[in-house]
Coordinates of C-alpha atoms and ligand atoms in Angstrom, one line a residue:
X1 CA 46.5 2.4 107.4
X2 CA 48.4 1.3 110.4
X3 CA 49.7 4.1 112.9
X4 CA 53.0 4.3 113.4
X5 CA 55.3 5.6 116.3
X6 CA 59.3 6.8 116.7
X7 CA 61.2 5.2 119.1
X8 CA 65.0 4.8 120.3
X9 CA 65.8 1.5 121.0
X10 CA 69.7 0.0 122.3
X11 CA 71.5 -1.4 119.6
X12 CA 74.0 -3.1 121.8
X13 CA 76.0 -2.3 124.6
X14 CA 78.5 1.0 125.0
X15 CA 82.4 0.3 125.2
X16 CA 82.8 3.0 127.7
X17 CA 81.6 6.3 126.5
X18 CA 77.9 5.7 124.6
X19 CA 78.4 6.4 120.5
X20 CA 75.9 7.1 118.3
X21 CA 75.8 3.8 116.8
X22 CA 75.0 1.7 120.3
X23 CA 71.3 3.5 119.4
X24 CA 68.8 2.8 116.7
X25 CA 65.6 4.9 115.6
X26 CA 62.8 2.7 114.7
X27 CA 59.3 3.4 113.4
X28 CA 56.9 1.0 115.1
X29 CA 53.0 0.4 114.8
X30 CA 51.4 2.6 117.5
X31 CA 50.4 0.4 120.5
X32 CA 46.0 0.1 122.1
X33 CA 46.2 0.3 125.3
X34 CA 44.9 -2.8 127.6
X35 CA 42.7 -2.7 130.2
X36 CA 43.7 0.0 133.4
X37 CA 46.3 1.3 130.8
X38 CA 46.7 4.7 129.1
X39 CA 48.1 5.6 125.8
X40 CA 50.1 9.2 125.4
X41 CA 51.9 11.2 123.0
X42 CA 54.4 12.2 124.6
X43 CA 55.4 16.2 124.4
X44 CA 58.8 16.5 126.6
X45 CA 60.8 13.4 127.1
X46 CA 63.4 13.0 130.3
X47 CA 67.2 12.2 129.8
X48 CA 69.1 11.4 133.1
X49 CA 72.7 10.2 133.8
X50 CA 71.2 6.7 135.7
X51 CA 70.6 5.3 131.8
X52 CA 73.8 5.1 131.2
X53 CA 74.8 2.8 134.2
X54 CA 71.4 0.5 132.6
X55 CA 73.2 0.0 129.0
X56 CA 75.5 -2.0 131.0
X57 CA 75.2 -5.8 131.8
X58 CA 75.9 -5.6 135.4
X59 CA 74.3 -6.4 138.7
X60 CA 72.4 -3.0 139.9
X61 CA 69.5 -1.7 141.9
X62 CA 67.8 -2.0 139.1
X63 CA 67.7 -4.5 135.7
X64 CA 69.6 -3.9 133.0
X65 CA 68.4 -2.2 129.4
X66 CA 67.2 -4.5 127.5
X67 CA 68.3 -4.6 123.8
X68 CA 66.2 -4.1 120.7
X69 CA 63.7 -2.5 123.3
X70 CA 62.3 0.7 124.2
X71 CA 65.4 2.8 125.9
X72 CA 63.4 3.5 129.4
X73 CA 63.1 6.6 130.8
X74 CA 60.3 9.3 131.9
X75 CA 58.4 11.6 129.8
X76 CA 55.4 13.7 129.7
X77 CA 52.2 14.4 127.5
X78 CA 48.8 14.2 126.7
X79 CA 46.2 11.4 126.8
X80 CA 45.3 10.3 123.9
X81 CA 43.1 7.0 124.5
X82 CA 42.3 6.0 128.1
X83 CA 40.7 2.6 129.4
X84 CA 41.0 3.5 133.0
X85 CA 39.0 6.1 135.2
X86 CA 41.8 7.9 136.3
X87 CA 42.6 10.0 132.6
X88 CA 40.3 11.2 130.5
X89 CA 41.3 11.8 126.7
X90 CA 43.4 15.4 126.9
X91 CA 44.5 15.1 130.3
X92 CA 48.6 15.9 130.9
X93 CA 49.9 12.7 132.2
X94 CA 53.8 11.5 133.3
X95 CA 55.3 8.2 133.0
X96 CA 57.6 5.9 132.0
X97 CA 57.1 6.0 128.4
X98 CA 60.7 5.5 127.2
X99 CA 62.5 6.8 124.6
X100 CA 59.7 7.7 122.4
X101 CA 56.8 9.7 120.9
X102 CA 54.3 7.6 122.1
X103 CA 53.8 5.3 124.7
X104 CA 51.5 3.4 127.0
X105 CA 51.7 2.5 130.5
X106 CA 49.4 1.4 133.8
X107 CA 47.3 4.2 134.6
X108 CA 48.1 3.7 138.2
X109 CA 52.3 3.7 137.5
X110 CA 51.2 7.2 136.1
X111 CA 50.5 10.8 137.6
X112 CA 48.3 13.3 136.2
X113 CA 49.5 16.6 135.7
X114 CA 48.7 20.1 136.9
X115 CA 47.8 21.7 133.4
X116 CA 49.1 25.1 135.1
X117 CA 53.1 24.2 134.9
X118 CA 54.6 23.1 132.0
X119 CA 54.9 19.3 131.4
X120 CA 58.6 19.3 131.3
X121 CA 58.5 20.2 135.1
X122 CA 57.3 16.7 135.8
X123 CA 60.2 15.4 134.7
X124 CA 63.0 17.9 136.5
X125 CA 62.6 20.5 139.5
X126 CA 59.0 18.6 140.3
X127 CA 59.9 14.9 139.6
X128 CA 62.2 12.7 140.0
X129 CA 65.5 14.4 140.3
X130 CA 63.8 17.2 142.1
X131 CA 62.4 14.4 144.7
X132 CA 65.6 13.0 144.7
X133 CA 67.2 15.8 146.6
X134 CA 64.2 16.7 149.0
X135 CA 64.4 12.8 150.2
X136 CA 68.2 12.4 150.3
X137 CA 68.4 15.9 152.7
X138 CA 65.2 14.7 154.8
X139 CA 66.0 11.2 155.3
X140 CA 69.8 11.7 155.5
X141 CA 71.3 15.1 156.2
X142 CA 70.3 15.9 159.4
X143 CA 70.5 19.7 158.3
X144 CA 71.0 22.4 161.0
X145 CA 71.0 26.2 160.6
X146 CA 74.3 27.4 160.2
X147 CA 76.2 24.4 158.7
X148 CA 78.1 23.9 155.4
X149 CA 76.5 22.0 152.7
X150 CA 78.4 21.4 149.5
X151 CA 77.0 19.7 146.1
X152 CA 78.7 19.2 142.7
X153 CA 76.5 19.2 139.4
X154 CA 75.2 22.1 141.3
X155 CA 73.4 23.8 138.1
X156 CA 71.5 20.8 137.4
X157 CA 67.9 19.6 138.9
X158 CA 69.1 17.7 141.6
X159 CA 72.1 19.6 142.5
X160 CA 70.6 23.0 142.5
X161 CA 67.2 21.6 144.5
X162 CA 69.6 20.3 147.1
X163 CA 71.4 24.0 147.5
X164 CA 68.1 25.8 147.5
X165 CA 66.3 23.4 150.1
X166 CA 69.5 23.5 152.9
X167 CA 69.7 27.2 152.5
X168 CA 65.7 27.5 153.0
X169 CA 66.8 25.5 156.4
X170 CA 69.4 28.3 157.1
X171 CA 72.3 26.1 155.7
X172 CA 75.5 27.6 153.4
X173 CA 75.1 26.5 150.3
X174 CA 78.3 25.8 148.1
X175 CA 78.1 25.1 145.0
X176 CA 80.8 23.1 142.7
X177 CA 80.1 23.2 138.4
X178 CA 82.0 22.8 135.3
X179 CA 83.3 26.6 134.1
X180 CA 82.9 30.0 134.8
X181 CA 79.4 30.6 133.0
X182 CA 77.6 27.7 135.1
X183 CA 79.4 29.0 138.5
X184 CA 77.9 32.5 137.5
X185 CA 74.2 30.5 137.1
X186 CA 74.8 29.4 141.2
X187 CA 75.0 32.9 142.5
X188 CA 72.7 34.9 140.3
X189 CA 70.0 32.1 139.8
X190 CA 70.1 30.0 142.3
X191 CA 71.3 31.9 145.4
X192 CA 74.2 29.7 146.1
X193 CA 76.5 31.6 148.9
X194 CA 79.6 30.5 146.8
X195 CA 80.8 28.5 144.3
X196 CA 84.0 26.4 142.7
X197 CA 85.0 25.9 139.3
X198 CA 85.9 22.4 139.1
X199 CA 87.2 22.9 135.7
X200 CA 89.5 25.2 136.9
X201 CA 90.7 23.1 139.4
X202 CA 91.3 19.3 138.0
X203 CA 93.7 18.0 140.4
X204 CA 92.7 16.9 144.1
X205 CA 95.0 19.2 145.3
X206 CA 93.5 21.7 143.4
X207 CA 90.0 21.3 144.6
X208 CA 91.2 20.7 147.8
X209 CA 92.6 24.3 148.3
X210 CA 89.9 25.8 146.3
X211 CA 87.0 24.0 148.4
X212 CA 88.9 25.3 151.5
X213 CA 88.4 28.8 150.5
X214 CA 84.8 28.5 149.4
X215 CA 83.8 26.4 152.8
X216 CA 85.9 28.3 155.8
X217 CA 84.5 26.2 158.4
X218 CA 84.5 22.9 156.4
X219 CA 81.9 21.1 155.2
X220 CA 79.0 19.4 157.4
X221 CA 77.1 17.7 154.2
X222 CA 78.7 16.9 151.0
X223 CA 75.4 16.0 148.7
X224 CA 77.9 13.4 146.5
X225 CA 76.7 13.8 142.7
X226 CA 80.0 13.3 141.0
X227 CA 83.0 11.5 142.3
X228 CA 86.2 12.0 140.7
X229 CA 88.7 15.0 142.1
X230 CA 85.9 16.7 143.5
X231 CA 85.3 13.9 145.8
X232 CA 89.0 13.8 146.5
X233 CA 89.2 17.3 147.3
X234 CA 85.8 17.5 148.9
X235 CA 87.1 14.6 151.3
X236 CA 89.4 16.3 153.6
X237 CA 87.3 19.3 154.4
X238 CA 84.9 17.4 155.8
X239 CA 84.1 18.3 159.7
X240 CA 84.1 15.9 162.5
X241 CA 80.5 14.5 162.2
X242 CA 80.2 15.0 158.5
X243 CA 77.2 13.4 156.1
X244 CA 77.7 12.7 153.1
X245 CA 75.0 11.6 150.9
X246 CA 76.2 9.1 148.0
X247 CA 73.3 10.2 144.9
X248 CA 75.9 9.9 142.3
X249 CA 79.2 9.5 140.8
X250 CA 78.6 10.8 137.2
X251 CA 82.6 11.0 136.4
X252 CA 83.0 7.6 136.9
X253 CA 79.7 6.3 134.9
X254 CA 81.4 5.3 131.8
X255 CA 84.9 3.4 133.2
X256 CA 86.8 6.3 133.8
X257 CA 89.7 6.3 136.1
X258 CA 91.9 9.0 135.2
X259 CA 91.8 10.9 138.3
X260 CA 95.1 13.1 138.9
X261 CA 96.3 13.1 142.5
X262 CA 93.2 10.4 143.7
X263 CA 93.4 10.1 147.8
X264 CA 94.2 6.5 148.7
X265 CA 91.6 4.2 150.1
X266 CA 93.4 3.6 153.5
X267 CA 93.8 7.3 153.6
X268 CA 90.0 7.5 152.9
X269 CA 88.9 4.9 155.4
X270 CA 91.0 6.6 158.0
X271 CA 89.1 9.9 157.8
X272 CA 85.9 8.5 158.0
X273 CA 87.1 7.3 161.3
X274 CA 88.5 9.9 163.0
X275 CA 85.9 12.4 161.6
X276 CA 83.1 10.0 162.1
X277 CA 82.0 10.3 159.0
X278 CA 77.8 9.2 158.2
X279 CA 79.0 7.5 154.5
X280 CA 74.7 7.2 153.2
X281 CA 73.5 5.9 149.7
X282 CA 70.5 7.4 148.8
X283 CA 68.5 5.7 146.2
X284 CA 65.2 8.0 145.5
X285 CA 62.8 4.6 145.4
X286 CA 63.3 3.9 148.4
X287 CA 61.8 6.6 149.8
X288 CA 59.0 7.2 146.9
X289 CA 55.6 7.1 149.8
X290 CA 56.9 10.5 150.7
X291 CA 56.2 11.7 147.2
X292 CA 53.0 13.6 147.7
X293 CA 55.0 15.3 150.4
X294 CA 57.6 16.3 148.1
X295 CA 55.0 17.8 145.9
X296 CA 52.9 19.2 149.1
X297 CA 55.9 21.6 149.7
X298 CA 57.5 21.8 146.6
X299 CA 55.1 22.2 143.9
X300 CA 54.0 25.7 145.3
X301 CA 57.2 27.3 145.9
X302 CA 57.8 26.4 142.2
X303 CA 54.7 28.0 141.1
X304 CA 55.8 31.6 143.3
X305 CA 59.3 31.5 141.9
X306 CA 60.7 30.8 145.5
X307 CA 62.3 27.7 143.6
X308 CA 64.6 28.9 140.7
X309 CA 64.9 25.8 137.9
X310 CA 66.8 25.7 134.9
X311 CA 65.7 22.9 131.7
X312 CA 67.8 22.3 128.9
X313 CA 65.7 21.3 125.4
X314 CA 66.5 19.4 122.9
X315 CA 64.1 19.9 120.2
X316 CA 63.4 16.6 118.4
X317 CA 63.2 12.9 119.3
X318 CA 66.1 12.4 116.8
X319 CA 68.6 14.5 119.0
X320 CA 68.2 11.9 122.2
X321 CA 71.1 10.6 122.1
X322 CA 73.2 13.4 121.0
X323 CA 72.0 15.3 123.9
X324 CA 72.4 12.5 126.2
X325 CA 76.3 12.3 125.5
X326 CA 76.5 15.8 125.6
X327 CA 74.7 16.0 129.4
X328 CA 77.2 13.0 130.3
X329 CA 80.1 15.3 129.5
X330 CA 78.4 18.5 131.2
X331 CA 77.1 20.1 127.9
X332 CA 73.7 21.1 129.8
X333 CA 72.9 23.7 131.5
X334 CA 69.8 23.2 133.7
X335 CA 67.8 20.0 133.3
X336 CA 68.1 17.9 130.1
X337 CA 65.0 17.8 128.2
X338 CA 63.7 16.7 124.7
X339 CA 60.8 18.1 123.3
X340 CA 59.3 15.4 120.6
Ligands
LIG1 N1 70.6 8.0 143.7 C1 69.5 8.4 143.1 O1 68.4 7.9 143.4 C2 69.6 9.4 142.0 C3 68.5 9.9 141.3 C4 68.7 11.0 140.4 C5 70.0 11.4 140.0 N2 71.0 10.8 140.7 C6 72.4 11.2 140.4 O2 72.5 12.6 140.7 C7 73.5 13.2 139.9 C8 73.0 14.5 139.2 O3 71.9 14.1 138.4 P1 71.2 15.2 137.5 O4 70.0 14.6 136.9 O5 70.9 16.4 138.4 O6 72.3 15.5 136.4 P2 72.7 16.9 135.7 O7 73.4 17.8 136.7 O8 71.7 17.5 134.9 O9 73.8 16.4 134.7 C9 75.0 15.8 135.0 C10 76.1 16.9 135.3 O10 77.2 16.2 135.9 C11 78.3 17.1 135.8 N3 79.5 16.3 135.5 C12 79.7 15.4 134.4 N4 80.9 14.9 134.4 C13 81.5 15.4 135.5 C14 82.8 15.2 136.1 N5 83.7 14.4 135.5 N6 83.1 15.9 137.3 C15 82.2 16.7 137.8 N7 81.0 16.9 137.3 C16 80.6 16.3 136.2 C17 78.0 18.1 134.7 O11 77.8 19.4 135.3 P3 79.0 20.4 135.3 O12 79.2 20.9 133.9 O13 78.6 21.4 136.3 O14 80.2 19.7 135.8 C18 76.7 17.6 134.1 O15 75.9 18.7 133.7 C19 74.0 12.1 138.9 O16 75.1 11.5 139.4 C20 72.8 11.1 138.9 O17 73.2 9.8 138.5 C21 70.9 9.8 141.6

């Protein structure tokens, strides 16, 4: 009898906020690997707010989704049938299996696994969102000891890897997240020196105030995860020589626009002028040779607990997309996993 495999492919394309029915579950024969490639059943899958901007049709950094395919993404598991020298049956492996229980993939667009951390840290604080915020503050932030840094989506794996790495520089760290619980998680977990509420402040006005009480002396690096009112209100505490780092601009991923008291963009243009603002997009592939020394640094503070991470799971491939809305909207706390 053949063996079969789950996977989520895209049933078409999202009319603004993803639905459940613009997703399909499909049972599929289970794939041999070819030659150099490596076949693995995957035990913790990653969702991350990038797959929403690929279910649209537009020009990007990178292609579209495609539809009736595999929805792409990274996940984590164990070897199951190897034809390359670099995995043996058993090992952990991670790679860009997709949506799925199973999945094959190049052995050399794959990295082995340290069986002594759990798989789902390939995907979170040690992968690619972790990486993400080590290579944005090396490349761009120009850190030094005493400044302001302030990052949104602060509890999740790239905000609260950017707040823990500036304030290992000697940095203040500020974190902004959605409600009280989350802004609790910044002080008592992660060691953030203060943090806003941006769901108690929704105006830009709001956040503006707010912002100015958390940052006294402004803000040096705003780590830019979100867009939206925080932006707005982030904006005009900025100090003279200010960086900020464009990663993200979650609130916006889906066509929103609704953005109550939004700063206009001659206003906008203006500042970065007379501040002299450094206005940076950061896309993590571009910097991926400096991997291994992401994981050189990283990896064992992570293993003495002088990194704190959070992880989300899901349990079940059928909750993927449930638990992908639900991280577009803010429902997770700590890095979105499913466990297959
Ligand atoms: N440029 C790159 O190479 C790159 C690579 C990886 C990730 N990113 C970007 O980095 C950002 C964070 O990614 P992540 O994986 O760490 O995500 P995450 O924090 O696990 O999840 C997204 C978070 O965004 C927050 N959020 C959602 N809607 C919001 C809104 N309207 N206003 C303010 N906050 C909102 C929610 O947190 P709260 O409940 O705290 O609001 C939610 O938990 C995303 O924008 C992502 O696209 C960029």
């Amino acid at each position: 009898m053949t063996e079969m495999m789950k996977r989520w492919v895209l049933a078409r394309r999202p009319n603004g906020f993803p639905v459940a029915e613009d997703f399909r579950l499909e049972e599929v024969p289970l794939p041999e690997p070819g030659e150099g490639e490596i076949l693995v059943a995957c035990s913790h899958l990653s969702l991350d707010p990038y797959m929403r901007g690929r279910m649209d049709d537009v020009a990007s950094y990178t292609a579209p989704q495609e539809l009736d395919k595999t929805m792409g993404g990274g996940g984590a598991g164990v070897v199951i049938a190897s034809r390359s020298d670099k995995f043996r049956e058993g090992d952990l492996a991670f790679g860009m299996f997709g949506w799925a229980s199973h999945g094959v993939a190049p052995a050399d667009q794959c990295r082995k696994l340290d069986p002594a951390l759990p798989p789902s840290t390939s995907l979170g604080v040690l992968g690619m969102p972790g990486f993400t915020a080590w290579s944005g503050l090396e490349a761009y932030g120009r850190m030094a000891e005493g400044e302001t840094l302030a990052v949104a989506a602060a509890t999740g794996p790239v905000g609260s890897m950017v707040g823990q790495l500036a304030q290992r520089r000697g940095l203040r760290a500020v974190g902004i997240a959605g409600g009280a619980e989350k802004c609790a998680l910044l002080s008592e977990r992660f060691g953030f020196d203060a943090a806003v509420d941006h769901r108690a402040h929704r105006s830009v006005p709001e956040m503006r105030e707010a912002l100015a009480a958390a940052c006294p002396d402004g803000i040096d690096i705003y780590f830019e995860n979100v867009g939206g009112p925080v932006l707005g209100g982030v904006l005009p505490n900025m100090n003279l020589h200010g960086r900020i780092i464009v990663c993200g601009m979650i609130a916006w991923y889906s066509g929103e626009s609704d953005e109550t008291g939004a700063i206009p963009l001659q206003k906008v243009w203006r500042m970065a002028l007379v501040k002299r603002l450094t206005i940076q997009g950061l896309l993590q592939t571009d910097h991926v040779a400096r991997f291994r020394d992401f994981a050189a640094e990283v990896t064992p503070l992570v293993k003495e607990g002088k990194i704190a991470y959070l992880e989300d799971v899901s349990d079940g491939l059928e909750t993927m997309p449930a638990a992908f809305f639900s991280m577009l909207k803010g429902g997770n706390t700590g890095k979105q996993v499913v466990k297959v």
